[in-house]
Tab-separated table of C-alpha atoms and ligand atoms in Angstrom:
chain	number	residue	atom	x	y	z
A	1	MET	CA	39.178	83.466	134.378
A	2	SER	CA	41.463	82.411	137.168
A	3	SER	CA	44.853	83.574	137.807
A	4	ASP	CA	47.545	81.947	136.113
A	5	LEU	CA	49.411	82.026	139.404
A	6	PRO	CA	50.357	80.314	142.181
A	7	GLN	CA	47.477	80.285	145.261
A	8	GLU	CA	48.677	78.485	147.436
A	9	LEU	CA	51.664	76.734	149.315
A	10	TYR	CA	53.747	74.921	151.338
A	11	VAL	CA	55.967	75.678	154.287
A	12	ARG	CA	57.224	71.682	154.900
A	13	ASP	CA	53.384	70.699	155.856
A	14	VAL	CA	51.893	73.214	156.351
A	15	ARG	CA	49.283	74.410	153.977
A	16	ILE	CA	48.751	78.249	153.340
A	17	ALA	CA	45.792	78.951	151.198
A	18	PRO	CA	45.208	80.857	149.218
A	19	ASN	CA	48.606	81.887	149.749
A	20	LEU	CA	47.466	85.807	151.082
A	21	ILE	CA	48.967	85.897	154.655
A	22	LEU	CA	47.965	88.522	156.851
A	23	ALA	CA	51.455	90.937	157.459
A	24	PRO	CA	52.185	91.300	161.640
A	25	MET	CA	51.517	94.891	162.784
A	26	GLU	CA	52.335	95.794	166.113
A	27	GLY	CA	49.579	97.319	167.703
A	28	VAL	CA	47.057	96.734	165.601
A	29	THR	CA	47.645	92.370	164.454
A	30	ASP	CA	45.969	91.482	167.497
A	31	LEU	CA	43.845	88.389	168.689
A	32	THR	CA	41.039	90.998	168.332
A	33	PHE	CA	41.963	92.015	164.547
A	34	ARG	CA	43.707	88.526	163.508
A	35	ARG	CA	39.652	88.400	164.315
A	36	LEU	CA	38.258	90.014	162.219
A	37	ILE	CA	39.722	89.234	159.446
A	38	ARG	CA	39.879	85.520	159.796
A	39	GLN	CA	35.916	86.711	159.787
A	40	ILE	CA	35.755	88.117	156.565
A	41	GLY	CA	38.263	85.109	155.010
A	42	GLY	CA	40.202	85.141	152.325
A	43	THR	CA	43.189	84.925	153.998
A	44	GLY	CA	46.029	81.691	154.364
A	45	LEU	CA	48.344	82.496	157.362
A	46	THR	CA	47.646	85.209	160.518
A	47	VAL	CA	50.309	86.352	162.019
A	48	THR	CA	51.092	87.741	165.365
A	49	GLU	CA	52.523	91.272	165.447
A	50	PHE	CA	55.935	90.903	166.825
A	51	ILE	CA	56.700	89.922	170.461
A	52	PRO	CA	59.970	90.478	172.499
A	53	ALA	CA	61.655	86.873	173.031
A	54	GLU	CA	63.462	88.375	176.400
A	55	GLY	CA	59.561	89.563	177.036
A	56	LEU	CA	58.149	85.836	176.645
A	57	ARG	CA	61.262	84.950	178.547
A	58	ARG	CA	60.306	86.609	181.813
A	59	ASP	CA	56.987	85.748	181.329
A	60	ILE	CA	55.475	89.138	181.517
A	61	PRO	CA	51.663	89.491	181.332
A	62	LYS	CA	51.567	91.774	178.704
A	63	ILE	CA	53.710	90.059	175.926
A	64	ARG	CA	52.089	86.648	176.835
A	65	GLU	CA	48.620	88.783	176.419
A	66	MET	CA	50.593	89.844	173.036
A	67	VAL	CA	51.141	85.659	172.112
A	68	GLN	CA	47.391	85.048	172.524
A	69	PHE	CA	45.244	82.947	169.186
A	70	ASP	CA	42.141	80.976	168.920
A	71	ALA	CA	42.612	77.154	168.860
A	72	ASP	CA	40.971	77.034	165.119
A	73	GLU	CA	43.766	79.787	164.216
A	74	ARG	CA	45.744	77.749	161.937
A	75	PRO	CA	47.930	77.733	161.283
A	76	ILE	CA	49.218	80.653	163.071
A	77	SER	CA	52.420	82.305	162.890
A	78	VAL	CA	54.307	83.844	166.054
A	79	GLN	CA	56.640	86.702	165.527
A	80	VAL	CA	59.513	86.837	167.312
A	81	TYR	CA	62.057	89.731	167.949
A	82	GLY	CA	65.212	89.842	169.434
A	83	ARG	CA	69.341	90.472	169.500
A	84	SER	CA	70.277	87.174	171.891
A	85	SER	CA	70.284	84.153	170.813
A	86	GLU	CA	69.442	82.624	174.567
A	87	ALA	CA	66.623	84.587	174.262
A	88	LEU	CA	65.490	84.164	171.051
A	89	ALA	CA	65.617	80.576	171.159
A	90	GLU	CA	64.012	80.148	175.390
A	91	GLY	CA	61.017	82.663	173.742
A	92	ALA	CA	60.030	80.768	169.575
A	93	LYS	CA	60.584	77.636	172.154
A	94	ILE	CA	57.269	78.831	174.883
A	95	ALA	CA	55.961	79.861	171.516
A	96	GLN	CA	55.863	76.749	169.899
A	97	ASP	CA	55.331	74.666	172.635
A	98	LEU	CA	51.827	77.499	173.132
A	99	GLY	CA	51.203	76.242	169.644
A	100	ALA	CA	52.313	78.054	166.874
A	101	THR	CA	52.522	76.497	163.908
A	102	ILE	CA	54.596	78.584	162.336
A	103	VAL	CA	57.684	80.951	164.409
A	104	ASP	CA	58.980	83.693	162.403
A	105	PHE	CA	62.262	85.681	162.902
A	106	ASN	CA	62.165	89.804	162.517
A	107	MET	CA	64.533	91.450	160.739
A	108	GLY	CA	62.502	93.514	159.225
A	109	CYS	CA	61.190	95.977	161.381
A	110	PRO	CA	63.140	99.778	161.095
A	111	SER	CA	61.420	101.314	164.727
A	112	LYS	CA	64.595	103.346	165.978
A	113	LYS	CA	63.864	101.931	169.622
A	114	VAL	CA	64.029	98.312	167.589
A	115	CYS	CA	67.424	99.205	165.606
A	116	ALA	CA	69.700	100.415	169.004
A	117	HIS	CA	69.406	97.400	170.016
A	118	SER	CA	70.864	95.438	167.053
A	119	GLY	CA	67.438	94.017	165.865
A	120	GLY	CA	64.874	93.825	163.262
A	121	SER	CA	66.323	95.367	159.917
A	122	ALA	CA	69.581	96.762	161.913
A	123	LEU	CA	70.485	92.830	161.447
A	124	MET	CA	71.095	93.396	157.779
A	125	LYS	CA	73.603	95.026	158.764
A	126	GLU	CA	75.259	92.546	160.902
A	127	PRO	CA	75.008	89.594	159.273
A	128	GLU	CA	76.693	87.389	161.391
A	129	LEU	CA	74.893	88.288	164.213
A	130	ALA	CA	72.577	87.713	162.249
A	131	ARG	CA	73.659	83.867	161.697
A	132	GLN	CA	73.810	83.308	165.210
A	133	LEU	CA	70.573	84.249	165.884
A	134	VAL	CA	68.839	82.586	162.959
A	135	ARG	CA	70.430	79.417	163.589
A	136	ALA	CA	69.953	79.339	167.852
A	137	ILE	CA	65.947	79.611	166.626
A	138	ARG	CA	66.344	76.937	164.454
A	139	GLY	CA	68.041	74.161	167.223
A	140	ALA	CA	65.459	75.373	170.293
A	141	VAL	CA	62.365	74.829	167.369
A	142	SER	CA	60.859	72.208	165.332
A	143	VAL	CA	58.172	73.291	164.262
A	144	PRO	CA	58.914	74.998	160.585
A	145	PHE	CA	60.552	78.592	161.664
A	146	THR	CA	60.926	81.182	158.752
A	147	VAL	CA	61.887	85.549	158.301
A	148	LYS	CA	61.068	88.819	157.679
A	149	MET	CA	63.228	90.820	156.311
A	150	ARG	CA	63.884	94.278	154.154
A	151	THR	CA	65.970	94.358	150.802
A	152	GLY	CA	68.582	95.762	152.942
A	153	TRP	CA	69.814	98.403	154.948
A	154	ASP	CA	70.021	101.256	152.662
A	155	VAL	CA	70.204	101.258	148.416
A	156	GLN	CA	73.995	101.569	148.801
A	157	HIS	CA	73.722	98.027	150.838
A	158	LYS	CA	71.062	95.896	149.023
A	159	ASN	CA	72.157	92.658	150.930
A	160	ALA	CA	68.247	90.659	150.585
A	161	VAL	CA	70.354	87.841	148.574
A	162	GLU	CA	72.790	87.232	150.612
A	163	ILE	CA	70.775	86.944	154.184
A	164	ALA	CA	67.812	84.885	152.489
A	165	TYR	CA	70.211	82.511	151.241
A	166	MET	CA	72.395	82.244	154.851
A	167	CYS	CA	68.818	81.650	156.137
A	168	GLN	CA	68.211	79.033	153.791
A	169	GLU	CA	71.553	77.384	155.088
A	170	GLU	CA	70.182	77.342	158.642
A	171	GLY	CA	67.285	75.970	158.622
A	172	ALA	CA	64.736	78.621	157.719
A	173	GLU	CA	62.177	77.195	155.211
A	174	MET	CA	60.018	80.644	154.165
A	175	VAL	CA	61.414	84.204	153.736
A	176	THR	CA	58.824	87.125	153.284
A	177	VAL	CA	60.759	90.250	151.561
A	178	HIS	CA	58.923	93.667	151.980
A	179	TRP	CA	60.394	96.001	148.636
A	180	ARG	CA	62.364	98.638	151.135
A	181	THR	CA	65.422	99.487	152.750
A	182	ARG	CA	65.559	100.115	155.915
A	183	ALA	CA	65.923	104.056	155.038
A	184	ASP	CA	63.470	103.518	152.720
A	185	LEU	CA	60.947	103.147	156.170
A	186	TYR	CA	57.744	103.546	154.131
A	187	GLY	CA	58.582	105.788	151.312
A	188	GLY	CA	60.857	104.593	148.940
A	189	VAL	CA	60.554	104.270	145.099
A	190	ARG	CA	58.750	100.656	144.253
A	191	GLU	CA	61.381	97.860	143.249
A	192	LEU	CA	61.106	94.137	143.227
A	193	ASP	CA	63.920	92.937	141.696
A	194	THR	CA	65.555	92.757	145.152
A	195	ILE	CA	62.768	90.127	145.219
A	196	ARG	CA	63.323	88.583	142.107
A	197	GLN	CA	66.454	87.998	142.839
A	198	VAL	CA	66.146	85.890	146.167
A	199	LYS	CA	63.210	83.859	144.460
A	200	ASP	CA	65.176	83.033	142.000
A	201	ARG	CA	68.318	82.072	143.895
A	202	LEU	CA	66.606	80.200	146.844
A	203	LYS	CA	64.543	77.188	146.961
A	204	ILE	CA	62.053	77.559	149.626
A	205	PRO	CA	59.580	79.996	149.466
A	206	VAL	CA	59.150	83.144	149.122
A	207	ILE	CA	56.378	85.907	150.113
A	208	ALA	CA	56.694	89.379	148.592
A	209	ASN	CA	55.499	92.143	150.749
A	210	GLY	CA	54.931	95.888	150.175
A	211	ASP	CA	51.683	98.210	148.913
A	212	ILE	CA	49.442	95.623	147.930
A	213	VAL	CA	45.894	96.383	147.854
A	214	ASP	CA	44.053	94.557	145.509
A	215	TYR	CA	44.310	92.280	143.066
A	216	GLU	CA	45.809	94.198	140.609
A	217	SER	CA	48.623	95.407	143.367
A	218	ALA	CA	49.182	91.697	143.898
A	219	MET	CA	48.595	90.105	140.662
A	220	ASP	CA	51.242	92.643	139.962
A	221	THR	CA	53.725	91.581	142.648
A	222	LEU	CA	53.543	87.713	142.008
A	223	ARG	CA	54.339	87.759	138.193
A	224	LYS	CA	57.505	90.714	139.016
A	225	THR	CA	59.038	88.533	140.824
A	226	GLY	CA	57.881	85.100	141.199
A	227	ALA	CA	57.107	84.698	145.211
A	228	ASP	CA	55.078	81.932	145.987
A	229	GLY	CA	52.776	84.535	147.714
A	230	VAL	CA	51.456	87.749	148.989
A	231	MET	CA	51.449	89.755	152.138
A	232	ILE	CA	49.178	92.879	152.996
A	233	GLY	CA	49.763	94.838	155.695
A	234	ARG	CA	48.654	98.195	155.912
A	235	GLY	CA	46.396	97.659	152.672
A	236	ALA	CA	44.372	95.119	154.973
A	237	ILE	CA	43.323	97.533	158.093
A	238	LYS	CA	41.588	100.133	155.302
A	239	ASN	CA	40.413	97.312	153.727
A	240	PRO	CA	39.658	94.059	156.068
A	241	TRP	CA	38.224	92.775	152.393
A	242	VAL	CA	40.419	92.857	150.649
A	243	PHE	CA	41.714	88.903	150.963
A	244	LYS	CA	38.206	87.758	150.641
A	245	GLN	CA	38.032	90.297	147.154
A	246	ILE	CA	41.207	88.862	146.080
A	247	ALA	CA	41.332	85.136	146.537
A	248	ALA	CA	37.668	85.507	144.624
A	249	GLN	CA	39.370	87.342	141.871
A	250	MET	CA	41.858	84.699	141.868
A	251	ARG	CA	39.495	82.269	141.446
A	252	GLY	CA	37.563	83.686	138.425
A	253	GLU	CA	35.127	84.913	140.475
A	254	PRO	CA	34.143	88.677	141.572
A	255	PRO	CA	34.866	90.587	144.092
A	256	CYS	CA	32.858	91.682	147.102
A	257	VAL	CA	31.247	94.217	147.257
A	258	VAL	CA	31.277	95.874	150.411
A	259	ASP	CA	28.135	98.326	150.847
A	260	THR	CA	28.060	101.185	153.489
A	261	ASP	CA	26.044	98.505	156.152
A	262	GLU	CA	28.741	95.997	155.776
A	263	ARG	CA	31.011	98.746	156.599
A	264	GLU	CA	29.275	99.731	159.578
A	265	MET	CA	28.668	97.193	160.702
A	266	VAL	CA	31.848	96.241	160.408
A	267	MET	CA	33.581	98.696	161.873
A	268	LEU	CA	31.725	99.007	164.827
A	269	GLY	CA	31.520	95.009	165.188
A	270	TYR	CA	35.348	95.538	166.013
A	271	PHE	CA	35.177	98.654	167.887
A	272	GLN	CA	33.394	96.673	170.143
A	273	GLN	CA	35.624	93.578	170.001
A	274	ILE	CA	38.794	96.487	171.405
A	275	ARG	CA	36.059	97.293	174.169
A	276	ASP	CA	35.372	94.132	175.407
A	277	ARG	CA	39.022	93.788	175.311
A	278	PHE	CA	41.108	96.702	176.554
A	279	GLN	CA	40.138	97.125	180.026
A	280	HIS	CA	39.921	100.841	180.163
A	281	ASP	CA	38.121	102.725	177.341
A	282	ARG	CA	41.183	105.174	177.772
A	283	GLY	CA	43.057	102.144	175.839
A	284	ALA	CA	39.787	101.223	173.835
A	285	LEU	CA	39.803	104.727	172.953
A	286	GLY	CA	43.316	105.282	171.464
A	287	ARG	CA	43.134	101.940	169.446
A	288	PHE	CA	40.039	103.042	167.990
A	289	LYS	CA	41.413	105.712	166.386
A	290	LYS	CA	44.832	104.174	165.043
A	291	ILE	CA	42.119	101.995	163.086
A	292	ALA	CA	40.214	104.594	162.612
A	293	LYS	CA	42.805	106.640	160.506
A	294	TYR	CA	43.206	104.232	158.222
A	295	PHE	CA	40.048	102.555	157.871
A	296	THR	CA	38.294	105.848	156.996
A	297	HIS	CA	40.374	105.517	153.798
A	298	GLY	CA	38.873	103.058	152.489
A	299	VAL	CA	34.557	104.966	153.134
A	300	PRO	CA	33.732	107.693	151.197
A	301	TYR	CA	34.293	110.772	152.307
A	302	GLY	CA	35.962	109.314	154.604
A	303	SER	CA	38.081	112.286	156.147
A	304	GLU	CA	35.192	113.334	158.114
A	305	LEU	CA	34.608	110.282	160.096
A	306	ARG	CA	38.410	110.456	160.417
A	307	GLU	CA	38.571	113.496	161.869
A	308	GLY	CA	34.821	112.702	164.169
A	309	VAL	CA	37.194	109.379	165.459
A	310	LEU	CA	40.102	111.340	165.770
A	311	HIS	CA	38.949	114.593	167.912
A	312	ALA	CA	36.101	112.186	170.170
A	313	GLN	CA	37.233	112.359	173.909
A	314	GLU	CA	35.474	108.626	174.568
A	315	VAL	CA	34.391	105.630	173.020
A	316	THR	CA	30.591	105.985	173.816
A	317	GLU	CA	31.648	109.468	171.045
A	318	ALA	CA	33.468	107.754	169.275
A	319	ILE	CA	30.159	105.368	168.392
A	320	GLU	CA	28.154	108.212	168.020
A	321	VAL	CA	30.402	109.398	165.574
A	322	VAL	CA	30.053	106.542	163.190
A	323	HIS	CA	26.428	106.051	163.894
A	324	ARG	CA	25.606	109.768	162.638
A	325	PHE	CA	28.733	109.756	159.751
A	326	PHE	CA	26.834	105.873	158.723
A	327	ASP	CA	23.217	107.053	158.501
A	328	ARG	CA	23.968	110.458	157.623
A	329	LEU	CA	26.132	108.277	153.935
A	330	ARG	CA	23.086	106.265	154.013
A	331	ARG	CA	20.981	108.981	152.994
A	332	TYR	CA	23.093	110.840	150.637
A	333	GLU	CA	23.277	107.228	148.818
A	334	ALA	CA	19.884	106.839	148.551
A	335	GLY	CA	18.851	110.845	146.454
A	336	GLY	CA	19.507	112.462	149.388
A	337	ALA	CA	21.255	116.524	149.525
A	338	ASN	CA	25.295	116.014	149.577
A	339	PRO	CA	25.224	116.560	153.317
A	340	PHE	CA	29.645	116.474	153.139
A	341	LEU	CA	31.441	119.511	152.998
A	342	GLY	CA	34.719	117.892	151.242
A	343	PRO	CA	35.623	115.876	148.038
A	344	ARG	CA	34.459	112.519	148.424
A	345	GLU	CA	37.914	110.457	148.719
A	346	GLU	CA	37.848	106.724	148.560
A	347	GLY	CA	40.388	105.059	149.312
A	348	LEU	CA	43.552	106.221	147.615
A	349	VAL	CA	45.855	106.553	151.055
A	350	ILE	CA	47.600	104.369	152.266
A	351	PRO	CA	48.950	106.107	155.310
A	352	GLU	CA	52.957	105.838	155.860
A	353	GLU	CA	53.743	104.786	159.416
A	354	SER	CA	56.842	102.936	160.835
A	355	CYS	CA	56.974	99.860	162.101
A	356	GLY	CA	54.704	100.278	164.934
A	357	ILE	CA	54.251	102.728	168.032
A	358	SER	CA	57.650	101.486	169.639
A	359	ALA	CA	58.377	103.697	166.222
A	360	SER	CA	57.449	107.017	166.802
B	1	FMN	C1	51.655	99.798	162.757
B	1	FMN	C2	52.340	98.179	161.301
B	1	FMN	C3	53.699	97.817	162.058
B	1	FMN	C4	54.381	96.861	161.913
B	1	FMN	N1	54.610	96.635	162.674
B	1	FMN	C5	55.376	95.496	162.257
B	1	FMN	C6	55.873	94.409	163.243
B	1	FMN	O1	55.527	93.617	164.808
B	1	FMN	N2	56.311	92.807	162.344
B	1	FMN	C7	57.215	92.751	161.080
B	1	FMN	O2	58.098	92.222	160.690
B	1	FMN	N3	57.222	94.157	160.320
B	1	FMN	C8	55.710	95.360	160.645
B	1	FMN	N4	55.418	95.578	160.095
B	1	FMN	C9	56.014	96.584	158.716
B	1	FMN	C10	54.653	95.430	158.697
B	1	FMN	O3	54.868	94.015	158.940
B	1	FMN	C11	55.114	95.313	156.026
B	1	FMN	O4	55.977	94.688	156.327
B	1	FMN	C12	54.850	96.755	156.369
B	1	FMN	O5	53.618	97.674	156.106
B	1	FMN	C13	54.530	96.675	154.731
B	1	FMN	O6	53.827	96.053	154.252
B	1	FMN	P1	52.290	96.809	153.264
B	1	FMN	O7	52.725	97.960	152.229
B	1	FMN	O8	51.217	96.024	152.871
B	1	FMN	O9	51.840	97.326	154.268
B	1	FMN	C14	54.219	97.349	160.966
B	1	FMN	C15	54.069	97.966	160.200
B	1	FMN	C16	52.762	98.885	160.410
B	1	FMN	C17	51.823	99.452	158.877
């Protein structure tokens, strides 16, 4: 039986179907990762990692690279962040001119570096500044404009309802709310009431975000919040098939089962794409490790694969580790002796991570 919950939504005239959105993740959701997710399928909208508006304005090549997307990546949302009205207006306009379907404003990043300059989630403490910035972006672009936030700065200052309402008044056309406060970083106790209150107060679509990893957690979140859709971040690095699986179950079909061959093929194919994209093997190896840290949590005995990749000194060594691991796993699954030393772990943990590299 298919789900009785909504399966698509519109941001003005932009159709998001299914209503499953890939979260923006700095250092992860670049063009290569988004291509992987789109090839597998099941997501209705992809979002770039956050782009400093000031960098776009100054035309810094590295920043311009972050904003790249494929011509057929539609709809695509480009997320900008910053704390200057002028830079945000100009950066948002550049994103629009580059072809963004939607421009999103980051009001949720907990990173010290971003918050120290009143950006990201620190804006939730400064509603007047937040209003000015939202107004500046709204005035600069004609494409749909959306905002992503947390539920507040900390538990004493949970003001997502007021901030989201202000965004709507200023012309935002969708808001995404991550159930954590800034103080929660990536811990805290799951609390969906605030998102429910945001949904009850607003007319524009509301997206719920935080710890969604499968059909059950997606449906539970939609039911408890009444949200129009969900956004998935770390769950998609651990399991890039998550959107396809949830979408199938929403239609009343069984989720696709991912076998060992497919996991290996996807991991190696993705690694190869990273390698082609990075000019230096050092950069490619760093990115491999970042992704492997999550991806291996979805693989049986993945801790051995993780350790192997994390200790690799060269890209070729990391690729060899992947080959060897999956060969052993295949032999074991075919009835051979168990070659693994540790206990079987499989997809239970989502590593905590602060908002991207700059958070550390
Ligand atoms: C590595 C990493 C980088 C992130 N970068 C961004 C970002 O650039 N912009 C943003 O709005 N949120 C960013 N986030 C937050 C996610 O978009 C999302 O709100 C958060 O991870 C909670 O969702 P999840 O539990 O599905 O991962 C990042 C999170 C992670 C783990």
